[in-house]
Amino acid sequence: MRLRTAAALAALALTLTACGGGDEQGDLGSGTPDTKPTFEAGTTMARIQSAGVLKVGTKFDQPLYGEKQLSGDVEGFDVNVAKILADELGVQPEFTEAVSKNREPFIQNGTVDIVVATYTINDKRKQVIDFAGPYYVTGQSIMVKKDDSAITDKAGLAGKRVCSVEGSTPAERIKTEVPTAKLTTFDTYGKCAEALKNGQTDAVTTDEAILLGLVSKSPEDFQVVGEPFSEEPYGIGLKKGDQPFRDFLNDTLEKAYEDGRWEKALKDTVGTVQDQLPSPPPVDRYTAAG
Amino acid sequence: MGLSTITDNLDVYVEGFVGTVTLTALGAAGALALGTALAAMRVSPVATLRAGGLLYVETLRNCPLPVLVVLMAFGLPKLGETFLWSFFAYGAVAIALYHAAFVCEAVRSGIGSVSTGQGEAARSLGLPFGQVLRLVVLPQAFRTVIPPLGNVLIALTKNTSVVALIDVTDITNNTELIINDTVDPIFAVLGSACAYLLLTLPMGLLVGRLEKRAAFAR
Amino acid sequence: MSTLLAFSDPLGPRGRRKALVGSIAGGLVLLGLLGAALLVLADAGQLDGDRWSDLLSPDGFELYARGLGSTLRAAAVAIALAITVGTVMALGRLSTLAPVRWLATTYVQLFRALPSLLLIIFAFFALPDLLGRPVTRYSALVIGLTLYNSAVFAEIIRAGVLSLPRGQTEAAVALGLRRSQTQRLVILPQAVSRMLPSLVAQMVVVLKDTAYGSIIGYEELLRVGTIAGETTADVLQSYVIVAVIYIAVCFALSSVARWLEGRTTRRYGRSAAAGAVAVPGVEDLAVH
């Protein structure tokens, strides 16, 4: 049963790429002429090219980074970065929702080729997957209700109800740094935002980038307070040990930094609510451990 | 990795187990009370009450429990302070409301299983409706109702896992925490499966025995 | 209803009047409750047209339709697989070979005793480790639902087999049919036909349980409803729409079960429909 479905999907994917061709590619791919790059057989890049799609795990409920619209399209900075990468391979991106707690399993078991989902690079994750990038740097911050003046910084979270996401770095950090905070964790930040709006939690803590996205969605309800108290470099998650693919992703990012595609991707999304945009962070070609 | 995933997290499992047992107890108490009241409505001579009972049962029975839980947990607070409860409360109430529909049907079919001759005999003795129900029908129905009620209770125990959707501590929610922490899903789930079996297997055996007894008694 | 009338005398003029008064009073109370609920909703601004218009636009409609499609697809495949595996397990439990019987019994007792949500989590997180290959969210949902429901279906089918009079087997044996032929040609068709109401009732359970797919991010109706609600900031409305769709679809399927139950009663008599011959009540076998 599953085999037949897989075969049907593969056939469908082939048809799609066969007739879909360069339809949407003009979007962000202004940098390179439309000659498909070729890759050595056996590499992940070659496999993706023959599959015709780059399977990307991204957030569906993160305003400005990856948010699914009623029309069914996913929009945001992460989505645009994934489009640049897909473009470089000459294929279409195919987005599936990656919630925080299933990002590593997704990469490990091959559900997706890459994860671009406000995904912080850290050592714990590096033990099971690899990262390309960073392509963006932000820091953990706090969001409260617009009319709340009691919480102004991290220390103010003591004894308060705080919401974050299962399996995320900010949740872990709050657990160790403000142990008296009563932590609630959901599978998505969308639920945390709802809980804050409803008065079911006093604050939401995570990367400032994500919070600003949520604030942009309901500026009359939320505000971000205090200075960021950590550094969160966002990376592109990929299967552990796939060095050629990681090099390819890093090369592409650097290319996009130079030819302005990165800047445009940011300006079209985060830039719509933020005037001061950061410059691209240098990619970290670390040597994979183990 | 391995068995240590379970032994190292024993406290997390115990915490989840206590959560599941608490939710089961509260949910069952609520479902039994409301379900019996609904069953009374459904057999009452008052037509509008019968209709109301039917509407409740059909609606709740056909609405998936996960949908009911998130609808309450994220929808009800929109209606103002009065409806702003803890996530635990939403979970427990949703579980009770949902299973009340099944309790109602079990009790009702139990009443239906008492042979009509019993009711007729009681009436010929001059007993009014209330006494017919209370003295003759319900005591007999009770015996046949026990096994199906037991099955509803077992289902309820398993269904408490729904609260994992709203981050209320129970076995399933803690399973996810352990998976996250240990990256050893196989043993994390194995431990939880044991925790559930510890609850549901004895219940199943008990209900099976009651079922046999009820079958002989008939 | 007719059985219930046996518990009270036919009402006289005074009783009828009382019942009418009670009916009106009860109706007023119920209407009052409904009115209060609507008032609270309206008070909180939750009934405002623009809270619904985005979700009920063509875009929203298409989104829910796609979610429902995913739900029905997963449910249909899970039901087909679960009934197939369930039949095998039911026959295994009735086998004359002890090891086969033990294996099937262990399978049924184990999976029937676990929440389907835990089995879905198992299929999604643990199965890839065990198989060494990826398991999609769709497959994980279908596998999780199949593991649980095949055990329930097995019990329903077994109960159906046990409810048949012994004469059926004896007659088949007298005709010289082998045991496998007896099961396949004589016993199973009758058992399935008798148990059809329970089987359909359990299908409704599978359909409802697909909503657990949202926890692993499978884009079925509930997940789609959550995303739509968060995108438009009309969460309550979106969940209500999801609930209404589910109730409508499940009610339709439940109605089929009830119609079949009526048919079975007419064909085999009440005792068969209730499965009261040697096994507990049929409706108890479907596990919500």
CSV table of C-alpha atoms in Angstrom, one decimal, chain A residues 1-2 5 9 60-61 67-72 95-99 101-102 105-106 108-112 187-191 194 197 217-218, chain C residues 54-55 57 59-60 63 66 73 77 124-125 128 133-139 143 214-217 219 223 226-228 230-233 235 239:
chain,number,residue,atom,x,y,z
A,1,MET,CA,0.0,0.0,0.0
A,2,ARG,CA,2.7,2.4,1.1
A,5,THR,CA,1.5,5.6,-2.7
A,9,LEU,CA,3.8,10.5,-5.4
A,60,PHE,CA,3.5,27.2,9.7
A,61,ASP,CA,2.5,29.5,12.5
A,67,GLU,CA,3.2,31.4,8.3
A,68,LYS,CA,0.6,29.5,6.3
A,69,GLN,CA,-2.0,31.7,4.8
A,70,LEU,CA,-5.6,30.9,4.2
A,71,SER,CA,-4.8,30.5,0.6
A,72,GLY,CA,-2.5,27.6,1.5
A,95,PHE,CA,7.0,22.8,2.5
A,96,THR,CA,5.8,20.6,5.4
A,97,GLU,CA,5.1,21.8,8.9
A,98,ALA,CA,8.0,21.2,11.3
A,99,VAL,CA,7.0,21.9,14.9
A,101,LYS,CA,9.7,19.0,19.0
A,102,ASN,CA,9.9,17.1,15.7
A,105,PRO,CA,13.3,13.3,14.0
A,106,PHE,CA,12.3,14.9,10.7
A,108,GLN,CA,17.0,12.0,11.0
A,109,ASN,CA,14.3,9.9,9.4
A,110,GLY,CA,14.4,11.7,6.1
A,111,THR,CA,10.9,13.2,6.1
A,112,VAL,CA,12.5,16.4,4.9
A,187,ASP,CA,3.8,22.2,20.3
A,188,THR,CA,3.6,25.6,18.6
A,189,TYR,CA,4.1,29.3,19.5
A,190,GLY,CA,0.7,30.0,18.0
A,191,LYS,CA,-0.9,28.3,21.0
A,194,GLU,CA,-3.4,32.4,22.2
A,197,LYS,CA,-4.1,36.7,24.7
A,217,LYS,CA,0.3,40.1,14.1
A,218,SER,CA,-1.5,41.7,17.0
C,54,ASP,CA,-12.6,35.1,6.5
C,55,LEU,CA,-12.9,31.5,7.6
C,57,SER,CA,-14.6,32.7,2.5
C,59,ASP,CA,-10.1,30.3,0.6
C,60,GLY,CA,-11.1,29.1,4.0
C,63,LEU,CA,-8.6,24.9,3.3
C,66,ARG,CA,-8.5,19.9,2.0
C,73,ARG,CA,-8.1,9.5,3.4
C,77,VAL,CA,-6.9,3.5,4.8
C,124,PHE,CA,6.0,8.5,14.5
C,125,PHE,CA,9.0,8.8,16.8
C,128,PRO,CA,11.8,5.0,12.2
C,133,ARG,CA,13.8,4.2,7.4
C,134,PRO,CA,11.7,7.3,7.4
C,135,VAL,CA,8.0,7.1,8.4
C,136,THR,CA,5.9,10.0,7.1
C,137,ARG,CA,3.3,11.6,9.4
C,138,TYR,CA,0.6,10.2,7.3
C,139,SER,CA,2.0,6.6,7.6
C,143,ILE,CA,-0.1,2.7,11.5
C,214,SER,CA,-2.6,17.0,14.6
C,215,ILE,CA,-0.2,16.2,17.4
C,216,ILE,CA,2.4,14.9,15.0
C,217,GLY,CA,1.6,17.7,12.6
C,219,GLU,CA,-2.5,18.3,8.2
C,223,ARG,CA,-4.5,21.0,12.4
C,226,THR,CA,-5.8,25.5,14.3
C,227,ILE,CA,-3.6,27.1,11.7
C,228,ALA,CA,-6.5,28.9,10.0
C,230,GLU,CA,-4.3,31.4,14.4
C,231,THR,CA,-3.7,33.1,11.1
C,232,THR,CA,-7.0,35.0,11.2
C,233,ALA,CA,-7.0,35.3,15.0
C,235,VAL,CA,-9.6,30.6,17.0
C,239,TYR,CA,-12.6,25.2,16.1
